[in-house]
Short mmCIF file of C-alpha atoms in Angstrom, two decimals:
data_model
loop_
_atom_site.label_atom_id
_atom_site.label_comp_id
_atom_site.label_asym_id
_atom_site.label_seq_id
_atom_site.Cartn_x
_atom_site.Cartn_y
_atom_site.Cartn_z
CA MET A 1 0.70 6.05 4.83
CA GLY A 2 -0.65 3.05 6.76
CA THR A 3 -3.72 0.93 6.01
CA GLY A 4 -4.38 -0.21 9.57
CA THR A 5 -3.18 -3.74 8.87
CA LYS A 6 -0.19 -5.27 10.59
CA LYS A 7 2.98 -4.43 8.68
CA GLU A 8 5.93 -6.67 7.91
CA HIS A 9 9.27 -5.63 9.42
CA LEU A 10 12.29 -4.92 7.24
CA CYS A 11 15.77 -3.93 8.39
CA ALA A 12 17.70 -2.05 5.68
CA GLY A 13 21.19 -0.57 5.98
CA LEU A 14 22.58 2.39 4.09
CA LEU A 15 26.20 1.88 2.97
CA ALA A 16 28.50 4.12 0.96
CA HIS A 17 31.95 5.63 0.71
CA VAL A 18 32.40 8.95 2.48
CA ASP A 19 30.62 11.98 0.92
CA ALA A 20 28.49 9.85 -1.43
CA GLY A 21 25.32 11.45 -0.06
CA LYS A 22 24.19 8.59 2.17
CA THR A 23 22.91 10.69 5.09
CA THR A 24 21.18 13.05 2.64
CA LEU A 25 19.38 10.05 1.13
CA SER A 26 18.33 8.82 4.59
CA GLU A 27 16.88 12.27 5.40
CA ALA A 28 14.99 12.30 2.09
CA LEU A 29 13.59 8.80 2.66
CA LEU A 30 12.37 9.71 6.16
CA TYR A 31 10.85 12.97 4.93
CA THR A 32 9.14 11.41 1.90
CA ALA A 33 7.65 8.65 4.08
CA GLY A 34 6.35 11.24 6.56
CA ALA A 35 8.60 10.08 9.42
CA ILE A 36 10.10 13.57 9.87
CA SER A 37 8.48 16.94 9.16
CA THR A 38 11.57 18.89 8.10
CA LEU A 39 14.42 17.93 5.79
CA GLY A 40 17.77 18.12 7.61
CA ARG A 41 21.13 18.62 5.90
CA VAL A 42 24.60 17.37 6.77
CA ASP A 43 26.21 20.70 5.84
CA HIS A 44 23.72 22.56 8.06
CA GLY A 45 24.44 20.30 11.03
CA ASP A 46 20.78 19.34 11.51
CA ALA A 47 20.63 15.87 9.94
CA HIS A 48 18.21 13.57 11.75
CA LEU A 49 20.68 10.68 12.04
CA ASP A 50 24.01 12.53 12.40
CA ASN A 51 23.04 13.74 15.86
CA HIS A 52 26.30 13.26 17.78
CA GLN A 53 28.36 16.45 18.25
CA LEU A 54 31.44 14.80 16.67
CA GLU A 55 29.43 13.97 13.55
CA ARG A 56 28.00 17.45 13.27
CA ALA A 57 31.44 18.96 13.74
CA ARG A 58 33.06 16.73 11.09
CA GLY A 59 30.10 16.44 8.72
CA ILE A 60 30.39 12.64 8.47
CA THR A 61 28.64 9.62 9.96
CA ILE A 62 30.71 7.95 12.69
CA PHE A 63 28.19 5.83 14.60
CA SER A 64 25.58 3.39 13.30
CA LYS A 65 22.14 4.78 14.08
CA GLN A 66 18.58 3.88 13.28
CA ALA A 67 15.33 5.46 12.23
CA THR A 68 11.94 4.03 11.36
CA LEU A 69 9.63 4.78 8.46
CA GLU A 70 6.52 3.15 7.10
CA THR A 71 5.13 2.35 3.67
CA GLU A 72 1.75 0.77 2.97
CA ARG A 73 3.09 -2.74 3.54
CA LEU A 74 6.35 -2.36 5.44
CA SER A 75 7.67 -1.00 8.72
CA ILE A 76 11.28 -0.27 7.80
CA THR A 77 14.13 0.19 10.25
CA LEU A 78 16.77 2.21 8.44
CA LEU A 79 20.33 1.76 9.75
CA ASP A 80 22.71 4.52 8.67
CA THR A 81 26.27 3.20 8.84
CA PRO A 82 29.62 5.05 8.76
CA GLY A 83 31.08 5.54 5.29
CA HIS A 84 34.54 6.71 6.41
CA VAL A 85 37.16 3.95 6.29
CA ASP A 86 38.31 4.85 9.83
CA PHE A 87 34.96 3.65 11.18
CA SER A 88 34.48 0.51 9.06
CA THR A 89 34.30 -1.76 12.14
CA GLU A 90 31.10 -0.02 13.20
CA MET A 91 29.70 -0.63 9.71
CA GLU A 92 30.69 -4.31 9.67
CA ARG A 93 28.95 -4.95 13.00
CA THR A 94 25.72 -3.63 11.52
CA LEU A 95 25.83 -5.92 8.48
CA GLN A 96 25.02 -8.97 10.59
CA VAL A 97 21.47 -7.74 11.29
CA LEU A 98 20.49 -6.46 7.83
CA ASP A 99 17.74 -7.95 5.68
CA TYR A 100 18.69 -5.69 2.75
CA ALA A 101 21.45 -3.20 1.96
CA ILE A 102 21.05 0.10 0.16
CA LEU A 103 24.36 0.87 -1.54
CA VAL A 104 24.72 4.58 -2.27
CA ILE A 105 26.93 5.65 -5.18
CA SER A 106 27.78 9.25 -6.05
CA ALA A 107 27.18 10.10 -9.72
CA THR A 108 30.06 12.57 -9.60
CA ASP A 109 32.61 10.16 -8.07
CA GLY A 110 31.39 6.81 -9.40
CA VAL A 111 32.27 3.48 -7.82
CA GLN A 112 35.03 3.84 -5.22
CA ALA A 113 37.58 1.15 -4.37
CA HIS A 114 36.38 0.77 -0.80
CA THR A 115 32.68 0.48 -1.58
CA GLU A 116 31.73 -2.47 0.62
CA THR A 117 30.43 -4.89 -2.00
CA ARG A 118 32.78 -7.70 -0.95
CA LEU A 119 31.29 -7.85 2.54
CA LEU A 120 27.77 -7.74 1.14
CA ARG A 121 28.54 -10.71 -1.10
CA GLN A 122 30.18 -12.64 1.74
CA ARG A 123 27.12 -12.20 3.93
CA GLN A 124 24.72 -12.73 0.99
CA ILE A 125 22.78 -9.54 1.73
CA PRO A 126 20.30 -8.59 -1.03
CA THR A 127 21.19 -5.13 -2.29
CA PHE A 128 19.46 -2.15 -3.90
CA LEU A 129 21.57 0.67 -5.40
CA PHE A 130 20.80 4.38 -5.40
CA VAL A 131 22.97 6.72 -7.49
CA THR A 132 22.89 10.18 -5.92
CA LYS A 133 23.86 13.71 -7.05
CA MET A 134 22.36 13.32 -10.52
CA ASP A 135 21.74 17.09 -10.41
CA LEU A 136 25.52 17.71 -10.54
CA PRO A 137 27.82 17.23 -13.57
CA ASN A 138 28.20 13.49 -14.21
CA PRO A 139 28.82 11.05 -17.08
CA GLY A 140 25.09 10.37 -17.57
CA ARG A 141 22.85 7.47 -16.62
CA GLN A 142 23.92 5.16 -19.44
CA ALA A 143 27.62 5.58 -18.70
CA LEU A 144 27.01 5.19 -14.97
CA MET A 145 25.06 1.96 -15.55
CA ALA A 146 27.95 0.63 -17.67
CA GLN A 147 30.35 1.43 -14.82
CA LEU A 148 28.15 -0.28 -12.24
CA CYS A 149 27.92 -3.42 -14.38
CA ARG A 150 31.66 -3.40 -15.04
CA GLN A 151 32.96 -2.58 -11.55
CA LEU A 152 30.28 -3.98 -9.23
CA ASP A 153 28.23 -6.70 -10.92
CA GLU A 154 26.93 -7.38 -14.43
CA ARG A 155 23.54 -8.12 -12.86
CA CYS A 156 22.98 -4.43 -12.02
CA VAL A 157 19.80 -3.32 -13.82
CA ASP A 158 18.30 0.15 -14.24
CA PHE A 159 14.87 0.11 -12.57
CA THR A 160 13.96 3.65 -13.57
CA THR A 161 11.84 2.62 -16.56
CA GLN A 162 10.16 -0.75 -16.08
CA ASP A 163 9.19 -1.45 -19.69
CA GLU A 164 9.36 -4.52 -21.94
CA ALA A 165 13.14 -4.20 -22.45
CA TRP A 166 13.59 -3.98 -18.68
CA ALA A 167 11.48 -7.11 -18.14
CA GLU A 168 13.53 -9.07 -20.68
CA THR A 169 16.78 -8.01 -18.98
CA VAL A 170 15.45 -9.02 -15.56
CA ALA A 171 14.17 -12.38 -16.84
CA LEU A 172 17.65 -13.23 -18.11
CA GLY A 173 18.70 -13.60 -14.47
CA GLU A 174 17.28 -17.11 -14.20
CA GLU A 175 16.61 -19.70 -16.91
CA ALA A 176 13.29 -20.94 -15.48
CA LEU A 177 12.05 -17.36 -15.12
CA LEU A 178 13.10 -16.54 -18.68
CA ASP A 179 11.16 -19.54 -20.02
CA ARG A 180 8.06 -18.47 -18.08
CA TYR A 181 8.42 -14.88 -19.27
CA LEU A 182 8.72 -15.96 -22.89
CA GLU A 183 5.52 -17.97 -22.45
CA THR A 184 3.44 -15.38 -20.60
CA GLY A 185 5.08 -12.06 -21.48
CA THR A 186 4.78 -10.90 -17.84
CA LEU A 187 6.84 -10.72 -14.66
CA SER A 188 5.29 -10.62 -11.21
CA PRO A 189 6.79 -8.57 -8.34
CA ARG A 190 7.49 -11.88 -6.61
CA ASP A 191 9.51 -13.07 -9.62
CA VAL A 192 11.67 -9.96 -9.35
CA SER A 193 11.97 -10.01 -5.55
CA GLY A 194 13.12 -13.63 -5.68
CA LEU A 195 16.05 -12.75 -7.95
CA ILE A 196 17.02 -9.82 -5.71
CA ARG A 197 16.87 -11.97 -2.58
CA LEU A 198 19.11 -14.61 -4.19
CA GLY A 199 21.71 -12.05 -5.31
CA LYS A 200 20.91 -12.59 -9.01
CA LEU A 201 19.67 -9.04 -9.55
CA PHE A 202 20.70 -5.61 -8.24
CA PRO A 203 18.07 -2.89 -8.82
CA CYS A 204 19.54 0.53 -9.60
CA TYR A 205 17.74 3.83 -9.01
CA PHE A 206 18.92 7.39 -9.77
CA GLY A 207 18.13 10.79 -8.30
CA ALA A 208 19.10 13.86 -6.30
CA PRO A 209 17.90 13.32 -2.71
CA LEU A 210 18.75 16.89 -1.73
CA HIS A 211 15.86 17.91 -4.02
CA LEU A 212 13.83 14.73 -3.29
CA ASP A 213 14.27 13.69 -6.90
CA GLY A 214 13.92 9.91 -7.39
CA VAL A 215 13.28 9.22 -3.69
CA GLU A 216 9.59 8.34 -3.95
CA ALA A 217 10.31 5.96 -6.84
CA PHE A 218 12.96 4.26 -4.72
CA LEU A 219 10.58 3.85 -1.76
CA THR A 220 8.04 2.35 -4.15
CA GLY A 221 10.73 -0.07 -5.31
CA LEU A 222 11.43 -1.19 -1.74
CA GLU A 223 7.71 -1.56 -1.11
CA THR A 224 7.25 -3.64 -4.26
CA PHE A 225 10.39 -5.76 -4.43
CA ALA A 226 11.77 -6.19 -0.89
CA GLU A 227 10.69 -9.42 0.80
CA PRO A 228 11.03 -9.59 4.61
CA PRO A 229 12.34 -12.87 6.05
CA ARG A 230 10.17 -15.42 7.82
CA TYR A 231 11.21 -15.85 11.46
CA PRO A 232 10.97 -18.81 13.88
CA GLU A 233 8.63 -18.64 16.87
CA ALA A 234 11.33 -19.19 19.52
CA PHE A 235 12.87 -15.97 20.87
CA SER A 236 16.30 -15.06 19.53
CA ALA A 237 18.22 -11.84 18.99
CA ARG A 238 21.57 -10.63 17.67
CA VAL A 239 23.54 -7.86 19.41
CA PHE A 240 25.15 -5.37 17.00
CA LYS A 241 26.05 -2.36 19.16
CA ILE A 242 26.68 -1.35 22.79
CA ALA A 243 26.20 2.31 23.71
CA ARG A 244 25.18 4.57 26.59
CA ASP A 245 22.40 7.12 26.76
CA PRO A 246 23.00 10.70 28.04
CA GLN A 247 22.18 9.54 31.60
CA GLY A 248 24.83 6.79 31.43
CA GLY A 249 22.38 3.91 30.97
CA ARG A 250 23.91 0.93 29.16
CA LEU A 251 22.12 0.16 25.88
CA THR A 252 22.34 -3.21 24.13
CA PHE A 253 21.15 -2.73 20.54
CA VAL A 254 19.72 -5.91 19.02
CA LYS A 255 17.69 -7.16 16.12
CA ILE A 256 15.00 -9.63 17.16
CA THR A 257 15.52 -12.68 14.93
CA GLY A 258 12.74 -14.88 16.32
CA GLY A 259 9.69 -14.74 18.56
CA THR A 260 8.99 -11.77 20.83
CA LEU A 261 10.64 -10.09 23.81
CA SER A 262 8.83 -8.23 26.61
CA VAL A 263 9.89 -5.87 29.39
CA ARG A 264 10.87 -7.61 32.64
CA THR A 265 11.76 -10.81 30.80
CA PRO A 266 14.80 -12.52 32.41
CA LEU A 267 17.54 -13.46 29.92
CA ARG A 268 20.35 -15.97 30.46
CA TYR A 269 23.52 -15.36 28.46
CA ALA A 270 27.29 -15.80 28.58
CA PRO A 271 29.01 -12.50 29.47
CA ALA A 272 31.82 -10.90 27.50
CA ASP A 273 34.49 -12.25 29.84
CA GLY A 274 33.59 -15.82 28.87
CA GLU A 275 32.62 -16.81 32.42
CA ASP A 276 29.54 -18.85 33.38
CA GLU A 277 26.13 -17.71 32.17
CA ILE A 278 24.34 -15.00 34.10
CA GLU A 279 20.67 -14.10 34.26
CA GLU A 280 19.50 -10.49 34.07
CA LYS A 281 16.10 -8.90 33.63
CA ILE A 282 15.14 -6.52 30.81
CA THR A 283 14.20 -3.29 32.60
CA GLN A 284 13.24 -1.29 29.51
CA LEU A 285 12.80 -1.73 25.75
CA ARG A 286 13.40 1.30 23.54
CA ARG A 287 12.64 1.85 19.86
CA TYR A 288 15.00 4.59 18.67
CA SER A 289 14.58 6.95 15.74
CA GLY A 290 17.55 9.29 15.57
CA ALA A 291 18.26 10.63 19.06
CA LYS A 292 14.67 10.10 20.24
CA PHE A 293 13.20 6.88 21.55
CA GLN A 294 9.86 5.39 22.50
CA PRO A 295 9.61 2.91 25.40
CA VAL A 296 7.60 -0.15 24.37
CA GLU A 297 6.27 -3.15 26.27
CA SER A 298 7.36 -5.74 23.71
CA VAL A 299 9.18 -6.15 20.39
CA SER A 300 8.68 -8.80 17.73
CA ALA A 301 10.82 -10.59 15.16
CA GLY A 302 12.32 -8.30 12.54
CA GLN A 303 12.41 -5.23 14.79
CA VAL A 304 15.49 -3.41 16.08
CA CYS A 305 15.52 -2.08 19.63
CA ALA A 306 17.72 -1.16 22.59
CA LEU A 307 17.63 -3.27 25.76
CA LEU A 308 18.32 -1.86 29.22
CA GLY A 309 19.25 -4.06 32.16
CA LEU A 310 21.99 -6.18 30.56
CA THR A 311 25.48 -5.45 31.89
CA ALA A 312 27.85 -7.80 30.02
CA THR A 313 26.63 -8.19 26.42
CA TYR A 314 28.90 -7.56 23.42
CA PRO A 315 28.53 -6.91 19.65
CA GLY A 316 27.99 -10.08 17.62
CA GLN A 317 26.49 -11.98 20.55
CA GLY A 318 23.46 -14.19 20.06
CA LEU A 319 20.70 -14.18 22.68
CA GLY A 320 18.02 -16.78 23.22
CA ALA A 321 17.97 -19.40 20.48
CA ALA A 322 20.39 -17.44 18.25
CA ALA A 323 23.72 -19.09 17.50
CA PRO A 324 26.30 -17.82 20.01
CA ALA A 325 29.30 -15.80 18.90
CA PRO A 326 32.77 -16.15 20.40
CA PRO A 327 33.43 -13.64 23.20
CA PRO A 328 35.42 -10.55 22.20
CA LEU A 329 39.15 -10.34 22.83
CA LEU A 330 39.57 -8.54 26.14
CA GLU A 331 42.54 -6.46 27.12
CA ARG A 332 44.67 -8.10 29.80
#
């Protein structure tokens, strides 16, 4: 789908209560964008992102994982987070590196009490909504929209039909924008993206990802209305997960929040035990998509990658110019 021009990087996280259809939506997004050639299913045990044997056995997402897809303008890192309440800590760690959230709501179950909107508001993460399972019995789009406005936020707006009535509803989100709309009768994508970024508008899309219904329209919405951040030139990164590969190699998953990072770069940082800073060299950079990875020579701001060579990092830690986080509580 690319044009050959350099793409902007966007990090988007999928959040939902358990069984809302989040992993099914991630599969459909990857397939529609051409990132995978076959459409996996959770109930078949072949989902691209639920690749750990525990997840395939239980049919739920336990670990935060990533995949990459591309639109004409964007290179999107998709982070699929656990929806089960037992694994909410894993989800919360991922929130700190998101540019946007994709909140998945089941049309059959509606808004659930533990849908993580409070954390999204606290962290001021711009949010798109996708209502899944519209192919199953449900109250209907109008009733679902009323529920979203009542239980989540009155600024939820149906983006399915972007007509004059839709434009008027969107323009109501900001007085200056409304005045300009009344004068010109038009809204630009930048007008809309600004409201979304400021948390004054929550776009809502509907579909049935299992049948790819509504997925292309949602990708078009991200392409049109998501606005990647601008990053500083000095290198910085935020750690959000520590894991090990099948060979036992220690992986430090980070989002680059400024500048660039190259293989063999030495990094100074304070270890998890709170002792004096140490210096270690990056021995490998990996860009993961599901269980597969590609070694790369460098990564730039906005990208998510795994670092090898660091032995004492911890989730939440800032590297480089990023604000440091307090060390984790260690067992004594």
